[in-house]
Coordinates of C-alpha atoms in Angstrom, one line a residue:
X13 CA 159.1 -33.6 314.2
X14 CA 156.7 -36.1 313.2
X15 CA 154.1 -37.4 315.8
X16 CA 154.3 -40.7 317.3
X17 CA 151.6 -42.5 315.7
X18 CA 152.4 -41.2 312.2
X19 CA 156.0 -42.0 312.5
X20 CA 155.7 -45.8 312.2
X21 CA 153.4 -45.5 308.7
X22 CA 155.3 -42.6 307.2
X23 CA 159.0 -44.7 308.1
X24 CA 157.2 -47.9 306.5
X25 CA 155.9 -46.0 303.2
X26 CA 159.3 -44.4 303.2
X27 CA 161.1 -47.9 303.6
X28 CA 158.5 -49.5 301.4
X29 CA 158.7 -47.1 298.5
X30 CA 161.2 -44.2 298.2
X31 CA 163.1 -45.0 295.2
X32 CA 167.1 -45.4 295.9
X33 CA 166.4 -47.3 298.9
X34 CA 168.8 -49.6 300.3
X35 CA 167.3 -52.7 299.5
X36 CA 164.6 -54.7 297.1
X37 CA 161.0 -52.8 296.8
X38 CA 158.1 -54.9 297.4
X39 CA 156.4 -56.0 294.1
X40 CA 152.9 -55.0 294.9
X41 CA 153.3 -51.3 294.9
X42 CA 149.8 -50.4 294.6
X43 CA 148.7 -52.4 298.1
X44 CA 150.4 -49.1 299.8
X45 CA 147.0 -47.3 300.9
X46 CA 146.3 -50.3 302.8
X47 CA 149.9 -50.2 304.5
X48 CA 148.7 -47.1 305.4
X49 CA 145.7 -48.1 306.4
X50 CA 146.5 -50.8 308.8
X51 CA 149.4 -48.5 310.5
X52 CA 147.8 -45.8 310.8
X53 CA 144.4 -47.5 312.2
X54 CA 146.6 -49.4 315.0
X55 CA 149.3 -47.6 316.1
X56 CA 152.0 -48.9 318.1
X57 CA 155.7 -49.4 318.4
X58 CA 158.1 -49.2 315.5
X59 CA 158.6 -52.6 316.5
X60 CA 155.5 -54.1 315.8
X61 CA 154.7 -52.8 312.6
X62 CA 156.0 -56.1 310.8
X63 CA 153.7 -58.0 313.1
X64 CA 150.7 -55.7 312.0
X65 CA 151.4 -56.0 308.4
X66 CA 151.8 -59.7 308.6
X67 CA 148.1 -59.9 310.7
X68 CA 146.7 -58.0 307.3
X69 CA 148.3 -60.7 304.9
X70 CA 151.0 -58.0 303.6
X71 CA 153.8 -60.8 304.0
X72 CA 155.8 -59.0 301.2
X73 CA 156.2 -55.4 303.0
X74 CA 157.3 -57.4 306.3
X75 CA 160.0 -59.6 304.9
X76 CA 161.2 -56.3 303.2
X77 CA 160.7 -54.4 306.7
X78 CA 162.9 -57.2 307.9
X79 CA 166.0 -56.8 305.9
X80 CA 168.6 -55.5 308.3
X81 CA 168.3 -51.6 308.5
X82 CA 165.4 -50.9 306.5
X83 CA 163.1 -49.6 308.6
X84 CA 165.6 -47.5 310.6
X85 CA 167.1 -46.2 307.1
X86 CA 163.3 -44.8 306.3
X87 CA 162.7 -43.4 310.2
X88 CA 166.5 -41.4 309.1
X89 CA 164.6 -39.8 305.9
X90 CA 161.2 -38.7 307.6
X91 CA 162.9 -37.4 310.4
X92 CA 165.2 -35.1 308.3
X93 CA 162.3 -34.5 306.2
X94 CA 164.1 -35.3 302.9
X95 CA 160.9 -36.9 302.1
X96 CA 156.9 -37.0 302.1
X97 CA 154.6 -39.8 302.3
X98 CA 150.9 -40.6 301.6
X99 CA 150.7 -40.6 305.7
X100 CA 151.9 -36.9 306.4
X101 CA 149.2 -34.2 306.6
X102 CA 151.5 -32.3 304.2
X103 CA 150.9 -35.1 301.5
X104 CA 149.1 -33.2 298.3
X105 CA 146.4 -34.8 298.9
X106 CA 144.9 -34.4 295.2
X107 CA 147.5 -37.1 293.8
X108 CA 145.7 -40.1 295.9
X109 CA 142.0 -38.4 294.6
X110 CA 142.7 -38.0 290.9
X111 CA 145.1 -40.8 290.7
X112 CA 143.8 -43.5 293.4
X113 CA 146.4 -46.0 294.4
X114 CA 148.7 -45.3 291.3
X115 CA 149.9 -42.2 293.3
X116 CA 152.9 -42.6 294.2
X117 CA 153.2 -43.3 298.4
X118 CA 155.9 -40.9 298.8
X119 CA 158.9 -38.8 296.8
X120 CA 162.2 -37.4 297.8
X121 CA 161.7 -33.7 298.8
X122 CA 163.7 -30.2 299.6
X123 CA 161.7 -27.7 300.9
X124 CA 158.5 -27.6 301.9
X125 CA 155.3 -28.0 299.4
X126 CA 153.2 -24.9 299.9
X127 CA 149.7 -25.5 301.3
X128 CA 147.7 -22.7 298.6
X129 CA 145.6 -24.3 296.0
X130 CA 148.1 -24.7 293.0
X131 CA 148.4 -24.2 289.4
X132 CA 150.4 -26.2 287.3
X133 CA 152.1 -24.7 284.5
X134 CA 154.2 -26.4 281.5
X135 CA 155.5 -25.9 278.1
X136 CA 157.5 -25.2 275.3
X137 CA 161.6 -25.6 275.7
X138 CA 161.7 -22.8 273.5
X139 CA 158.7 -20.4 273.5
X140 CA 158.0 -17.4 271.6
X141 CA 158.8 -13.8 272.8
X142 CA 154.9 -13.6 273.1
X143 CA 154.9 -16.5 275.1
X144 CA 157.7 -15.0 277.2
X145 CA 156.1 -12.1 278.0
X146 CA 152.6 -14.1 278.9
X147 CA 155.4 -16.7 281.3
X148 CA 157.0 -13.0 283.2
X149 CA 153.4 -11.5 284.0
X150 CA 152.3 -15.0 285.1
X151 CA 153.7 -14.9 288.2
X152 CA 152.7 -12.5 289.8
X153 CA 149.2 -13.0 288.1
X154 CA 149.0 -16.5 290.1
X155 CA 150.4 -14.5 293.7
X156 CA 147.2 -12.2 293.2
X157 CA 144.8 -15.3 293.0
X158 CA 146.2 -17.0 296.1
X159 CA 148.0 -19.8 294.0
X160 CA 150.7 -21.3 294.6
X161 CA 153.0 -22.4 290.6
X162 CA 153.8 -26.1 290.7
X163 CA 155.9 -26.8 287.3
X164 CA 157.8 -29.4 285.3
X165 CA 161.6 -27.6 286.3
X166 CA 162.7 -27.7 282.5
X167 CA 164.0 -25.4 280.8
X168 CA 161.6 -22.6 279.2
X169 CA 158.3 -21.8 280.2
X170 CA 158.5 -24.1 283.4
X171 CA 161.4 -22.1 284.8
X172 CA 160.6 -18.8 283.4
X173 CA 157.2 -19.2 285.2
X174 CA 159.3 -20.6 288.3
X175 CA 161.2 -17.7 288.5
X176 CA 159.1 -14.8 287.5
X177 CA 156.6 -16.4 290.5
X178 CA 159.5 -16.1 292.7
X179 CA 160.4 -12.7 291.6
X180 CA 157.0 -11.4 292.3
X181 CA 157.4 -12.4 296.1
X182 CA 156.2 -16.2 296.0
X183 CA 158.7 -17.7 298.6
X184 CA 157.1 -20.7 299.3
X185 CA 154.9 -20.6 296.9
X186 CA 157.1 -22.7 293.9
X187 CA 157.4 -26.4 293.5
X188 CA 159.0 -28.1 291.1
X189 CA 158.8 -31.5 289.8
X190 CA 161.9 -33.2 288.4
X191 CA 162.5 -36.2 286.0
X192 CA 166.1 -37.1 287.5
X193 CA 167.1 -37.0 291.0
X194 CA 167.3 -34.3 293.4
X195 CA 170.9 -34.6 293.6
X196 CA 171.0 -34.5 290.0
X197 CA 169.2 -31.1 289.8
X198 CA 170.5 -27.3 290.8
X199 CA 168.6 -26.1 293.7
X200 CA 166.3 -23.3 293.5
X201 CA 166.4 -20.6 296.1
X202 CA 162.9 -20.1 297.8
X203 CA 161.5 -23.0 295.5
X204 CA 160.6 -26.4 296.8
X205 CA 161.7 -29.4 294.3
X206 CA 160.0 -32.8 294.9
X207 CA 161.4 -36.2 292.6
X208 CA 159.9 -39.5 292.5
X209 CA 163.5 -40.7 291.4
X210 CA 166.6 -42.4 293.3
X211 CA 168.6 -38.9 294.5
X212 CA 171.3 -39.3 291.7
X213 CA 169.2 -40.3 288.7
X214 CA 169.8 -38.6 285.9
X215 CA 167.2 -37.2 283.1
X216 CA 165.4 -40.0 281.4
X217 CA 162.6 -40.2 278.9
X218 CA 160.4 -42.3 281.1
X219 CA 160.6 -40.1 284.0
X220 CA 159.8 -36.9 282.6
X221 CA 156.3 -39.0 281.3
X222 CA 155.7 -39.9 285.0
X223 CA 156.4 -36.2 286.0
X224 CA 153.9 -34.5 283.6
X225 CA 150.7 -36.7 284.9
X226 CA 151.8 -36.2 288.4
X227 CA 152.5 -32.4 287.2
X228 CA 148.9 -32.3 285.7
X229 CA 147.2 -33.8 288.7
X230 CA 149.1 -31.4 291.4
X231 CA 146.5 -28.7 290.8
X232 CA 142.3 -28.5 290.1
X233 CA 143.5 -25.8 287.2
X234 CA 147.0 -26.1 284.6
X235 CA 148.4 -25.0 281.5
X236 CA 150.0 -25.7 278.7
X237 CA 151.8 -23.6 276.4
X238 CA 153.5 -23.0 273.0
X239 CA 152.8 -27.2 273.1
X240 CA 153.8 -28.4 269.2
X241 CA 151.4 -30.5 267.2
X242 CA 151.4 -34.3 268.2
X243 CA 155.2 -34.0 268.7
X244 CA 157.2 -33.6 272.3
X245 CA 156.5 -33.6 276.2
X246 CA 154.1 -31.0 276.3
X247 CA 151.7 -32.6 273.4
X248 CA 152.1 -36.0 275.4
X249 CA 151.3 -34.2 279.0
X250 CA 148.9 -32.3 278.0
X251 CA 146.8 -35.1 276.5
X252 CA 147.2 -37.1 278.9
X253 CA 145.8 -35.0 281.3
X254 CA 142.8 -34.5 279.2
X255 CA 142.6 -38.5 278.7
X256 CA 142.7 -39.1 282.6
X257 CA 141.1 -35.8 283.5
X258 CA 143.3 -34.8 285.5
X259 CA 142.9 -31.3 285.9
X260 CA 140.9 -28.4 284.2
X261 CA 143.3 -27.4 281.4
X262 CA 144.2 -24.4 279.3
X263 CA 146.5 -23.5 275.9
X264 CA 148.2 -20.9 274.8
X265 CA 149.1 -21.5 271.0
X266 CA 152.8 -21.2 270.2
X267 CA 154.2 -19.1 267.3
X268 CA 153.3 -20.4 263.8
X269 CA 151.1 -22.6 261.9
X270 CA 152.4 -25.8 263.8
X271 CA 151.4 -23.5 267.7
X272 CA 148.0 -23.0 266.1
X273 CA 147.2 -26.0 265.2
X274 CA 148.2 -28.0 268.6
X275 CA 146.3 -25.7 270.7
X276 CA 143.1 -26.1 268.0
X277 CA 143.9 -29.6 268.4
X278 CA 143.8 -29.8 272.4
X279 CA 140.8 -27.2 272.5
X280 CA 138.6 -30.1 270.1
X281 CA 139.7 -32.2 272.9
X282 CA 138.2 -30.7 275.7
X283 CA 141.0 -27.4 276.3
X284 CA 140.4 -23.9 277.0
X285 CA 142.1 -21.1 275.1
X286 CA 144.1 -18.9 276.7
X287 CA 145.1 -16.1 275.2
X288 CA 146.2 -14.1 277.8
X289 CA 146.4 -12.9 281.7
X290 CA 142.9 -11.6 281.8
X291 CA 142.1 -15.2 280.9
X292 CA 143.0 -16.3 284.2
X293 CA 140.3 -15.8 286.4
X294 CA 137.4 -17.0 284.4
X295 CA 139.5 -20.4 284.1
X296 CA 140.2 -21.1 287.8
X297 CA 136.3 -20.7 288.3
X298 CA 135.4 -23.5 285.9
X299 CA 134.1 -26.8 287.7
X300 CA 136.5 -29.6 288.0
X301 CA 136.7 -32.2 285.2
X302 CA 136.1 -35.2 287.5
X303 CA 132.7 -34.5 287.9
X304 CA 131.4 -34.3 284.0
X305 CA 132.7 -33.2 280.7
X306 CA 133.5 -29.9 279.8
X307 CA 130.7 -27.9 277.8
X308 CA 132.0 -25.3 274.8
X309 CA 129.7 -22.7 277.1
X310 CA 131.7 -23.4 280.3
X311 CA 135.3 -23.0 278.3
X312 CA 134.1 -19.9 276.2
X313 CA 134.2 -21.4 272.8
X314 CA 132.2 -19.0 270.6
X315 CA 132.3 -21.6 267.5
X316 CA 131.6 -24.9 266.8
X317 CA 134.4 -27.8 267.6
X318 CA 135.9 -29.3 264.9
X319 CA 136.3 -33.3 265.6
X320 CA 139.9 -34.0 266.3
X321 CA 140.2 -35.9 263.1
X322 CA 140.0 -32.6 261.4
X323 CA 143.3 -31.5 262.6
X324 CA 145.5 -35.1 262.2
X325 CA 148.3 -35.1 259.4
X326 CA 147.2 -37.0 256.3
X327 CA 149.3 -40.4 255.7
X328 CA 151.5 -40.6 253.0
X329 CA 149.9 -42.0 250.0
X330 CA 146.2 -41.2 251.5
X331 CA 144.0 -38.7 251.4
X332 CA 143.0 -36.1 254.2

């Protein structure tokens, strides 16, 4: 059960934001960490939680608190734990940190999110046997570090991972995050699956680009592999999370020219190579990125960086 004085701002944040909520969302979404704020720094009655949000000028959230049912429909979804909010104690706490207030308040849930540090793994949709063979050792690999796996739930390296992890006696120890609803989405035994989206949402573009920052920023450590060059979801994740530094970051290259290429690409952009398990170690002892840029010395890199230019495609009609 949830404690009294974290019930009132965790059914708010709930009502507030959980996606597939009976009723309008407020337009200010990024005012939630002070909803949270002003809850949880008076608490009181479920009743009076319009009144304090109104005495902090948040006139918005309380007229959407008011709407008949709303903030008994979002007391119903904490209590049956079908969801997590920026108030629970179980909230990964590393969203609001990397991500400030454009973390998202809360997310549908099933199962419980593991409280190990993570790593967050993604990749190709089809990767090479070499790559399949790296994804069935990684598993267990992770378990022997004390990680937990937190990954993207598509198909390919994100599930192979998923379930090798859970073969290797990580219970508990799996999340996945999905671009469509939960209800949209096969369970996994032993796994816990998390969704920003409404419950029966199906797969959409825009979603799975939402999931891969929040996928990056789950975990201090994550890679990418078998990532094509400048093409797909794991080419848009993965620089993304080098843009926004949201994790430290590591490639493997995929088979062929094209796999070579991406992760020389990503590695002139401030990657690590990984070539294999006995990578693994040194990587999860590198500082985090939020507190300086990455130095070829810290990743490894025996050779001077190429500038990314050097690896672009040439335009048609212009030279290289």
């Amino acid at each position: 059960m949830v404690s009294g004085e974290r019930l009132g701002a965790e059914a708010v944040l709930a009502a507030l934001y959980l996606r597939g909520a009976p009723h309008s969302q407020p337009r200010a979404r990024r005012r939630w960490p002070l909803v949270r704020a002003v809850l949880l720094g008076a608490p009181g009655p479920l009743g009076s939680v319009g009144a304090s949000l109104r005495g902090a000028g948040l006139f918005e959230e309380a007229w959407c608190l008011a709407q008949s049912g709303a903030l008994g429909w979002g007391v119903a979804q904490v209590e049956s734990r079908r969801c997590l909010t920026a108030a629970s104690l179980a909230f990964p706490s590393r969203w609001e940190s990397v991500l400030g207030d454009a973390a998202p308040p809360c997310f549908w849930v099933r199962g419980a999110w593991p409280a190990a540090p993570s790593v967050s793994v993604a990749g190709s949709r089809t990767p090479s046997p070499r790559l399949r063979a790296l994804c069935r050792g990684l598993g267990a690999a992770l378990l022997a570090e004390g990680r937990a796996l937190v990954s993207g739930g598509a198909a390919g390296v994100d599930s192979l991972v998923a379930g090798a992890t859970l073969l290797a006696g990580g219970e508990g120890r799996v999340v996945e995050i999905l671009p469509c609803g939960l209800d949209s989405a096969p369970g996994r035994e032993g796994a816990c699956q998390v969704s920003l989206c409404a419950p029966g949402a199906g797969f959409s573009t825009g979603q799975a680009m939402e999931r891969n920052l929040l996928l990056y920023a789950a975990s201090s450590v994550s890679l990418v592999l078998g990532p094509r060059f400048r093409a797909g979801g794991s080419w848009a994740g993965a620089t993304e999370c080098l843009r926004r530094r949201a994790s430290r970051l590591a490639v493997g290259a995929g088979a062929g020219a094209d796999g070579r290429r991406a992760a020389q690409a990503l590695v002139a952009l401030g990657a690590a190579p990984f070539a294999s398990l006995a990578d693994l170690p040194s990587l999860l002892a590198l500082p985090d990125p939020r507190w300086g840029l990455f130095s070829d010395a810290e990743f490894g890199v025996s050779e001077p960086r190429r500038p990314y230019r050097a690896y672009r495609q040439p335009q048609q009609g212009r030279a290289a």
